[in-house]
JSON list of C-alpha atoms and ligand atoms in Angstrom, two decimals:
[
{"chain": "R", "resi": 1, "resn": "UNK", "atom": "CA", "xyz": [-33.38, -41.16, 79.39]},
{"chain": "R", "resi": 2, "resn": "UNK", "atom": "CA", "xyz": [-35.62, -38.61, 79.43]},
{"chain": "R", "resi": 3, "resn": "UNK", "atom": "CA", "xyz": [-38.24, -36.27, 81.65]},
{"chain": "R", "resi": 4, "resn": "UNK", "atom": "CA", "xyz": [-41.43, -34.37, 81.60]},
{"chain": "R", "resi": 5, "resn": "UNK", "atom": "CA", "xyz": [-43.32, -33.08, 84.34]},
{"chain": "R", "resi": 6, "resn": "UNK", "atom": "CA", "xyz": [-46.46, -33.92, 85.41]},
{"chain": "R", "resi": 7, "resn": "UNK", "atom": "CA", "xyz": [-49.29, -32.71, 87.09]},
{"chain": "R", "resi": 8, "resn": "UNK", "atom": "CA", "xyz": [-52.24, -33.95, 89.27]},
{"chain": "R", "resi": 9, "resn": "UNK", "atom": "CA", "xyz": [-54.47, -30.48, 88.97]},
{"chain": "R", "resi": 10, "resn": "UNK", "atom": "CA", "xyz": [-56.81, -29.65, 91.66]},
{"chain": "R", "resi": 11, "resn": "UNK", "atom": "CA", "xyz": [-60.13, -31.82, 90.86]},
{"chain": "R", "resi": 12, "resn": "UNK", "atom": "CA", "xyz": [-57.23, -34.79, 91.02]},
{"chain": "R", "resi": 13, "resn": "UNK", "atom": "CA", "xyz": [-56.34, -34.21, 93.99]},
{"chain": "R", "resi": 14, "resn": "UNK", "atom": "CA", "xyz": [-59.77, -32.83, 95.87]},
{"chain": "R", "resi": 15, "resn": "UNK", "atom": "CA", "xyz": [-61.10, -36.16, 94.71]},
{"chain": "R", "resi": 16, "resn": "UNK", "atom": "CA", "xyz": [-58.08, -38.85, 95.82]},
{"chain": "R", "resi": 17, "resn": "UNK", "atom": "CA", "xyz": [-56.69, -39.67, 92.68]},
{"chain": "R", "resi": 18, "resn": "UNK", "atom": "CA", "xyz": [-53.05, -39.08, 93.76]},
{"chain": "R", "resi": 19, "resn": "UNK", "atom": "CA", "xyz": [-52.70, -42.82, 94.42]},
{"chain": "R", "resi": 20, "resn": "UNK", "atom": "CA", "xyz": [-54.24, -43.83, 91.21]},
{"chain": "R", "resi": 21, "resn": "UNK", "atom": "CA", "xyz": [-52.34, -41.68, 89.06]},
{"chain": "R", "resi": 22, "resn": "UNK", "atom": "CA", "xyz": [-48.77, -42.50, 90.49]},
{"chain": "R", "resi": 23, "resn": "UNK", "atom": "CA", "xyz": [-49.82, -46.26, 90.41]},
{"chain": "R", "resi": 24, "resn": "UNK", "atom": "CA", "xyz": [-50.24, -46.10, 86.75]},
{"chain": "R", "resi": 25, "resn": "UNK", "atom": "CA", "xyz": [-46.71, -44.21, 86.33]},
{"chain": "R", "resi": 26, "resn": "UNK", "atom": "CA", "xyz": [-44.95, -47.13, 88.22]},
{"chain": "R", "resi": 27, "resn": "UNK", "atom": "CA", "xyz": [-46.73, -49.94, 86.67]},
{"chain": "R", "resi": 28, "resn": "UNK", "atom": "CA", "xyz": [-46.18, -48.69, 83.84]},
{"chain": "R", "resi": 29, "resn": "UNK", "atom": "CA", "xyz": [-41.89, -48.23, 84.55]},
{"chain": "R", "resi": 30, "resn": "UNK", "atom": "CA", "xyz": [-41.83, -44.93, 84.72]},
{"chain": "R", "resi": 31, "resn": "UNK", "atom": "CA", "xyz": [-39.52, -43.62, 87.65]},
{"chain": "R", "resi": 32, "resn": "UNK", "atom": "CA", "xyz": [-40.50, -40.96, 89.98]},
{"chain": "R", "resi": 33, "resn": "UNK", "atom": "CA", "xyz": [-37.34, -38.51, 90.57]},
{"chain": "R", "resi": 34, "resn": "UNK", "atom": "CA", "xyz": [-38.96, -35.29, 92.28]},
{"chain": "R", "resi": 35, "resn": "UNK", "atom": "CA", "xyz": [-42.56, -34.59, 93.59]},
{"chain": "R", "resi": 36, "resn": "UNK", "atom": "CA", "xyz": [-44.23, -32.60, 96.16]},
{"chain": "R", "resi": 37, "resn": "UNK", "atom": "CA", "xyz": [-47.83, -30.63, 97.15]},
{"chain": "R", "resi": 38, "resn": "UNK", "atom": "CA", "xyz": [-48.03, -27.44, 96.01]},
{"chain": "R", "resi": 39, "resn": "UNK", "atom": "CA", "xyz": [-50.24, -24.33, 95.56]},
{"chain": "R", "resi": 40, "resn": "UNK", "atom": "CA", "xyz": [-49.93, -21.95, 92.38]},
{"chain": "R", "resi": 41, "resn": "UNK", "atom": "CA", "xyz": [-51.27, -18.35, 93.18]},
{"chain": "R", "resi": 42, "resn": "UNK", "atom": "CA", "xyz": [-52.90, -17.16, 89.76]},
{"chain": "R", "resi": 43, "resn": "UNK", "atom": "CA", "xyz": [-50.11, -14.97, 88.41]},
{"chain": "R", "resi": 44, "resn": "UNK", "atom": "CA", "xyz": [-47.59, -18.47, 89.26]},
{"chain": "R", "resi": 45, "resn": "UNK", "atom": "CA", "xyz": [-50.04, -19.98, 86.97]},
{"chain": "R", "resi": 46, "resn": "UNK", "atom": "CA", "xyz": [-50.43, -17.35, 84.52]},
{"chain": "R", "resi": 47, "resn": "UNK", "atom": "CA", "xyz": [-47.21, -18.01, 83.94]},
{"chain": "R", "resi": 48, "resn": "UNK", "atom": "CA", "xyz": [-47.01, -21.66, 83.85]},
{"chain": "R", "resi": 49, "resn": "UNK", "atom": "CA", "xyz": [-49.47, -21.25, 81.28]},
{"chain": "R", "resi": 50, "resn": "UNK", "atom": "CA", "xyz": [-48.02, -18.56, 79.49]},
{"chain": "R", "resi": 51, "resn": "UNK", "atom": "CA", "xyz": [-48.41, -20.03, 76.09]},
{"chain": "R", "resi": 52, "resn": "UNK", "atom": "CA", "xyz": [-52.45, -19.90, 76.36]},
{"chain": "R", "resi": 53, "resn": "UNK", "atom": "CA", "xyz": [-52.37, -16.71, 77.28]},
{"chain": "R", "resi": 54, "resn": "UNK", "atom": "CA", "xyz": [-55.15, -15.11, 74.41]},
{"chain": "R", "resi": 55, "resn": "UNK", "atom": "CA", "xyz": [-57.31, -17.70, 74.27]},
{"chain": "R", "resi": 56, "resn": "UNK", "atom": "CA", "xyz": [-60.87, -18.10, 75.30]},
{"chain": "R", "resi": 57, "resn": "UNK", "atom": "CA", "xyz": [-60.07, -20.58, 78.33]},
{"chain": "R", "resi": 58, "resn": "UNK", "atom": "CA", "xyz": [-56.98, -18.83, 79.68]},
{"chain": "R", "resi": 59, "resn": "UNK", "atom": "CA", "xyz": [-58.74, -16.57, 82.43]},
{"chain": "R", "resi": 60, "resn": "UNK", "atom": "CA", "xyz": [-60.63, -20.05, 83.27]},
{"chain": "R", "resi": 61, "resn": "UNK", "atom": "CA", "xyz": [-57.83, -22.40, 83.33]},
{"chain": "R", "resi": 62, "resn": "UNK", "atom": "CA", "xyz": [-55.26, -20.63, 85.41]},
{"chain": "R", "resi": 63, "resn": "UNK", "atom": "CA", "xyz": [-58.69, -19.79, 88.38]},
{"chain": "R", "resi": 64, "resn": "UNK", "atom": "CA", "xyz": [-58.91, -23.23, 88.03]},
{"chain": "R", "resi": 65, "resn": "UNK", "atom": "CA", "xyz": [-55.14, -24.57, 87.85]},
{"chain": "R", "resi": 66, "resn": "UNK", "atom": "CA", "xyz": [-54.40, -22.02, 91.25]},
{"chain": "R", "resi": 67, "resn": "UNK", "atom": "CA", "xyz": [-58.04, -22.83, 93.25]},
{"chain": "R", "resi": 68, "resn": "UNK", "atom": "CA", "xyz": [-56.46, -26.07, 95.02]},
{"chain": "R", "resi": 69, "resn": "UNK", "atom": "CA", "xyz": [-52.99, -27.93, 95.99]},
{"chain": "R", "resi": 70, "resn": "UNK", "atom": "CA", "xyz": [-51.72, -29.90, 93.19]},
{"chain": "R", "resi": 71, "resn": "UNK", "atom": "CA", "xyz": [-49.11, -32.33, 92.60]},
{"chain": "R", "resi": 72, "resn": "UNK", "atom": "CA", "xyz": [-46.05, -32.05, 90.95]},
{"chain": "R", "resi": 73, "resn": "UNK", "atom": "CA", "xyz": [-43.39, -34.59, 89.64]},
{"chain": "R", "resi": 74, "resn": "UNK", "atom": "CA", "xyz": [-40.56, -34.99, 87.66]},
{"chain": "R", "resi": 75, "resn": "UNK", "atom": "CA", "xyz": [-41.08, -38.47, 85.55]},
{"chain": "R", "resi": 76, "resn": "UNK", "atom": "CA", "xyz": [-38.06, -40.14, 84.00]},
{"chain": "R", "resi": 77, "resn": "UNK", "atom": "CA", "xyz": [-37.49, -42.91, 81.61]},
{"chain": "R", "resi": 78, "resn": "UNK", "atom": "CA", "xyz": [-36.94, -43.84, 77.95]},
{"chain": "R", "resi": 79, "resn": "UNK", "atom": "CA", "xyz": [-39.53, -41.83, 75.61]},
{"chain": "R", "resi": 80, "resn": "UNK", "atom": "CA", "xyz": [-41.03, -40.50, 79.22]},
{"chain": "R", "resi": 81, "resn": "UNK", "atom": "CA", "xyz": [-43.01, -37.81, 77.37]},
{"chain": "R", "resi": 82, "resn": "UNK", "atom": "CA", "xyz": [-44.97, -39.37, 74.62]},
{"chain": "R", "resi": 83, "resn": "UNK", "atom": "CA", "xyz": [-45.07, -42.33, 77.00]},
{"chain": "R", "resi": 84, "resn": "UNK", "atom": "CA", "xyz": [-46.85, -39.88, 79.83]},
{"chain": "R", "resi": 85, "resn": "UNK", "atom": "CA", "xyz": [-49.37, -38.56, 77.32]},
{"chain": "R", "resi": 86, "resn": "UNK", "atom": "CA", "xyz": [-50.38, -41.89, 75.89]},
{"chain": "R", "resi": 87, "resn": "UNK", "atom": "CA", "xyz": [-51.34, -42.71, 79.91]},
{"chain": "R", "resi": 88, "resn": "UNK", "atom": "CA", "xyz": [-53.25, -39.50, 79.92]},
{"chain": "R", "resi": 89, "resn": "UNK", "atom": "CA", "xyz": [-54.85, -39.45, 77.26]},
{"chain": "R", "resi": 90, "resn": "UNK", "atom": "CA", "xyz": [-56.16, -36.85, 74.77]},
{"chain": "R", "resi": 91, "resn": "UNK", "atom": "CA", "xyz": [-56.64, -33.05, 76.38]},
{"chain": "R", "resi": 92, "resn": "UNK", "atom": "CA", "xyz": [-60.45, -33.46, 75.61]},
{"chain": "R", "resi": 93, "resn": "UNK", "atom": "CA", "xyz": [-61.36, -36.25, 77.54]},
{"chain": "R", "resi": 94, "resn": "UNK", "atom": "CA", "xyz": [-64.51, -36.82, 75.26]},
{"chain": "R", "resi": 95, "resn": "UNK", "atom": "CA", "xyz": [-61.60, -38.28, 72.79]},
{"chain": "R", "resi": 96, "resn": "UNK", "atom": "CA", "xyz": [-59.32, -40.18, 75.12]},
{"chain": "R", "resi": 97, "resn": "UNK", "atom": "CA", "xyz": [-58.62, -43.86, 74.74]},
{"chain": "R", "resi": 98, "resn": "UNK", "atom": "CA", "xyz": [-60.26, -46.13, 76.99]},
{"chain": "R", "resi": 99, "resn": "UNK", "atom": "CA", "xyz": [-58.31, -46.90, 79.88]},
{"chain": "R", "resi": 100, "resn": "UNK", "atom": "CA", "xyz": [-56.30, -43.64, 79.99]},
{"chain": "R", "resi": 101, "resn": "UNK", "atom": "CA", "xyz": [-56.33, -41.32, 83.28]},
{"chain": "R", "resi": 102, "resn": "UNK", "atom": "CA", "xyz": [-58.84, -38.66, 81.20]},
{"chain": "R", "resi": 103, "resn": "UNK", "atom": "CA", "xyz": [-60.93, -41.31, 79.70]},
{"chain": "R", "resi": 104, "resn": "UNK", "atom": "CA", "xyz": [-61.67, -42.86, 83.12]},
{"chain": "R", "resi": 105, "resn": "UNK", "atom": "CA", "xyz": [-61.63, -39.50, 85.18]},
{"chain": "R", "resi": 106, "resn": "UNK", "atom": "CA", "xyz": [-61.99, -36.27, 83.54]},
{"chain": "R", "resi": 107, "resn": "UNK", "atom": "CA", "xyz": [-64.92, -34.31, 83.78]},
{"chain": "R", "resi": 108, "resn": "UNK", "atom": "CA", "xyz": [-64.23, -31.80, 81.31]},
{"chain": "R", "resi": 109, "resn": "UNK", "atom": "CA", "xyz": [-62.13, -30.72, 78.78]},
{"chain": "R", "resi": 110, "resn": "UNK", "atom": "CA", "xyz": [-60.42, -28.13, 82.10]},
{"chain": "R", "resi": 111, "resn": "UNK", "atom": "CA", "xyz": [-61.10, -30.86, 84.82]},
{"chain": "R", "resi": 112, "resn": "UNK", "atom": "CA", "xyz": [-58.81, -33.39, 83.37]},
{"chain": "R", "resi": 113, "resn": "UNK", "atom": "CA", "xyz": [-57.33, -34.49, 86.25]},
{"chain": "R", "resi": 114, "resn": "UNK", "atom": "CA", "xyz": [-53.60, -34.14, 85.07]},
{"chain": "R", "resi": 115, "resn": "UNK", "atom": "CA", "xyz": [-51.15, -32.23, 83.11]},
{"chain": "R", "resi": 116, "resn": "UNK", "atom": "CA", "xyz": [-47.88, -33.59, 80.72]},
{"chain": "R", "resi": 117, "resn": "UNK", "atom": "CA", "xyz": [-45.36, -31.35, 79.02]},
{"chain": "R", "resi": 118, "resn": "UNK", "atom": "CA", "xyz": [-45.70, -32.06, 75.66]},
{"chain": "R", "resi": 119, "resn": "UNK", "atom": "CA", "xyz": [-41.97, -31.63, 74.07]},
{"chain": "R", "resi": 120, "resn": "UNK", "atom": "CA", "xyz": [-38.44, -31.85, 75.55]},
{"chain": "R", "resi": 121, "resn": "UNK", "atom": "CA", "xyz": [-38.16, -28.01, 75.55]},
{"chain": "R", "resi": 122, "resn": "UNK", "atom": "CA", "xyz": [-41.23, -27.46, 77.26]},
{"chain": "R", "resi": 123, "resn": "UNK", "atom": "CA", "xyz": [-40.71, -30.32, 79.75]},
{"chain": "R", "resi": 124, "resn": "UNK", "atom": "CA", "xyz": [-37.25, -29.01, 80.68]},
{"chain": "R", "resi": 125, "resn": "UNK", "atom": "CA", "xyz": [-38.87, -25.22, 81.39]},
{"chain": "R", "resi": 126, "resn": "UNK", "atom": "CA", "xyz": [-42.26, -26.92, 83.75]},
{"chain": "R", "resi": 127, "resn": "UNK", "atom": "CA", "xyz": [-39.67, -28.88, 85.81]},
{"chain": "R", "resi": 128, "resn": "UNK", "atom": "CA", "xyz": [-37.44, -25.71, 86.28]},
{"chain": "R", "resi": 129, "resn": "UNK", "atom": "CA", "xyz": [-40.84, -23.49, 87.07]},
{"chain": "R", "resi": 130, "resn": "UNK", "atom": "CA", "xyz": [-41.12, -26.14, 90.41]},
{"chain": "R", "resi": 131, "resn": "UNK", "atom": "CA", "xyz": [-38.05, -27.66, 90.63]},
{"chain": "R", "resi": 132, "resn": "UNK", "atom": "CA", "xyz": [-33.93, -26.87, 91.50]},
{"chain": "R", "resi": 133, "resn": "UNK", "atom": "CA", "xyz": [-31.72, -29.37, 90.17]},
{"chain": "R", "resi": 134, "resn": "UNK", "atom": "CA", "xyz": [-31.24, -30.24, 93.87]},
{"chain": "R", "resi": 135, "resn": "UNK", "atom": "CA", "xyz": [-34.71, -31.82, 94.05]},
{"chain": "R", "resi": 136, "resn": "UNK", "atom": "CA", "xyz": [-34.56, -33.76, 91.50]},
{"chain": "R", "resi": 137, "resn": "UNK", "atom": "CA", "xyz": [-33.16, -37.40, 92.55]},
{"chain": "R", "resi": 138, "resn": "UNK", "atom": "CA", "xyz": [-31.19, -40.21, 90.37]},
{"chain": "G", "resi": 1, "resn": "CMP", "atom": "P1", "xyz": [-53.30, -29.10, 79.87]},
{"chain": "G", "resi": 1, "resn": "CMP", "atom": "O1", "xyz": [-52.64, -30.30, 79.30]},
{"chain": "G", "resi": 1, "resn": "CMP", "atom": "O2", "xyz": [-53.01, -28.79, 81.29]},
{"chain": "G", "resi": 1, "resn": "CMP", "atom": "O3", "xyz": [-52.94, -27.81, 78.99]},
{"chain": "G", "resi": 1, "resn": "CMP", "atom": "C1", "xyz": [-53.79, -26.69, 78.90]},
{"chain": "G", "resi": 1, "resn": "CMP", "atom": "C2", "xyz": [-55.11, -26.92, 79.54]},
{"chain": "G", "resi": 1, "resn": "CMP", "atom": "O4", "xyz": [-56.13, -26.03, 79.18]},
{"chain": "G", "resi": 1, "resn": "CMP", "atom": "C3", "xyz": [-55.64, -28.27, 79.13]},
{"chain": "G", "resi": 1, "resn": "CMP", "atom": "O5", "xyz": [-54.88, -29.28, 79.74]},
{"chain": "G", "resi": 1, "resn": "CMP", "atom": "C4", "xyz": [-57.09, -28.18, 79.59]},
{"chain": "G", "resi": 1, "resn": "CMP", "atom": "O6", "xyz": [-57.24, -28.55, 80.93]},
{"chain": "G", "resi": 1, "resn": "CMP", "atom": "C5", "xyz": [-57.38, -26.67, 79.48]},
{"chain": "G", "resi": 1, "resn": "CMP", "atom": "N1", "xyz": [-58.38, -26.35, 78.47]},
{"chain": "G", "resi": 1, "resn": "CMP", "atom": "C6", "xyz": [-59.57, -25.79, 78.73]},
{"chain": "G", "resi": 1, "resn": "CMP", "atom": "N2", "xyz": [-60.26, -25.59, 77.59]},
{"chain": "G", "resi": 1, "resn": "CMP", "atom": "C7", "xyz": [-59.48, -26.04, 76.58]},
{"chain": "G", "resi": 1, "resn": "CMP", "atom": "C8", "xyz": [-59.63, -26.11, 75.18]},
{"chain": "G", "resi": 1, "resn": "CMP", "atom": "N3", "xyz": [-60.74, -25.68, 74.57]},
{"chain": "G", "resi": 1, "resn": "CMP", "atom": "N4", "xyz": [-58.62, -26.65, 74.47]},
{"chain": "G", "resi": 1, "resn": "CMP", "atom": "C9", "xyz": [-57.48, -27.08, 75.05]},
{"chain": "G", "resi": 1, "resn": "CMP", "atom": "N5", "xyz": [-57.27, -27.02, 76.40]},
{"chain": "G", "resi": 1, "resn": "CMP", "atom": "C10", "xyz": [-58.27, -26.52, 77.15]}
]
C-alpha cells in the first residue's frame, strides 16, 4: 500500500470539479484516507513548491497555487502514485492522454486543475506539509 497527495488547485475548485475529480479516484479504487478545504498564503506555497523555486514560472505558480481554496487528500492504494498521475495526466495538458483530468480540463500548462506527488519521498513530505498522522484515516 501506498500514498501520494493530491491536489484540486484553485481553477478546480472555482469551477466545480471537486466532484469530478474524486469520482474518478473512487472509480478507479483508489481510497480516500484524509482530505479537507484549504487556503495556502504565498510563502505556505513557496514552500510547497520549494523545488521550483528559480525557475521562470515559480513567482506565477505559487500567486496562482495561494489565490483560491484548494483541496487536499491523502490517496492510498497499491502503486497509488504512478496510478494518480496516469488519471491526471501529463503536467502540460497540450500532451495529456485523452480521457485524463488535464486532457479534459486544463486550461494551461499552470491551470491544470490538480496536483500529484510524483515519488514516495516527495509524497510522504506534501502529506506531512497538510496533514498530522492523526488525520489521516485507515
Ligand atoms: P504541478 O504538478 O502542480 O507541479 C508544478 C506546477 O508548475 C505544474 O503542476 C504546473 O501547474 C506549473 N507550471 C507552470 N509552468 C510550468 C512549466 N513550464 N513546466 C512545468 N510546470 C509548470
Amino acid at each position: 500500500m501506498e500514498r501520494t497527495l493530491s491536489i484540486i488547485k484553485p481553477d478546480g475548485v472555482s469551477r466545480g470539479l471537486i466532484g469530478e475529480v474524486i469520482k474518478r479516484f473512487e472509480e478507479s479504487g483508489i481510497k480516500i484516507t484524509a482530505m479537507k478545504m484549504t487556503y495556502l498564503s504565498k510563502k505556505k506555497a513557496e514552500g510547497f513548491y520549494a523545488v521550483h523555486r528559480g525557475k521562470p514560472f515559480f513567482e506565477s505558480l505559487t500567486d496562482f497555487i495561494a489565490s483560491g481554496p484548494i483541496t487536499v487528500m491523502v490517496l492510498e492504494g497499491e502503486d497509488v502514485i504512478q496510478h494518480n498521475r496516469d488519471l491526471m495526466g501529463a503536467t502540460n495538458y497540450k500532451e495529456a492522454k485523452p480521457g485524463t483530468i488535464r486532457a479534459d480540463f486544463a486550461t494551461d500548462i499552470e491551470k491544470n486543475v490538480v496536483h500529484g506527488s510524483d515519488a514516495p519521498e516527495t509524497a510522504a513530505t506534501e502529506i506531512a506539509y497538510f496533514f498530522s498522522s492523526l488525520e489521516i484515516v485507515g
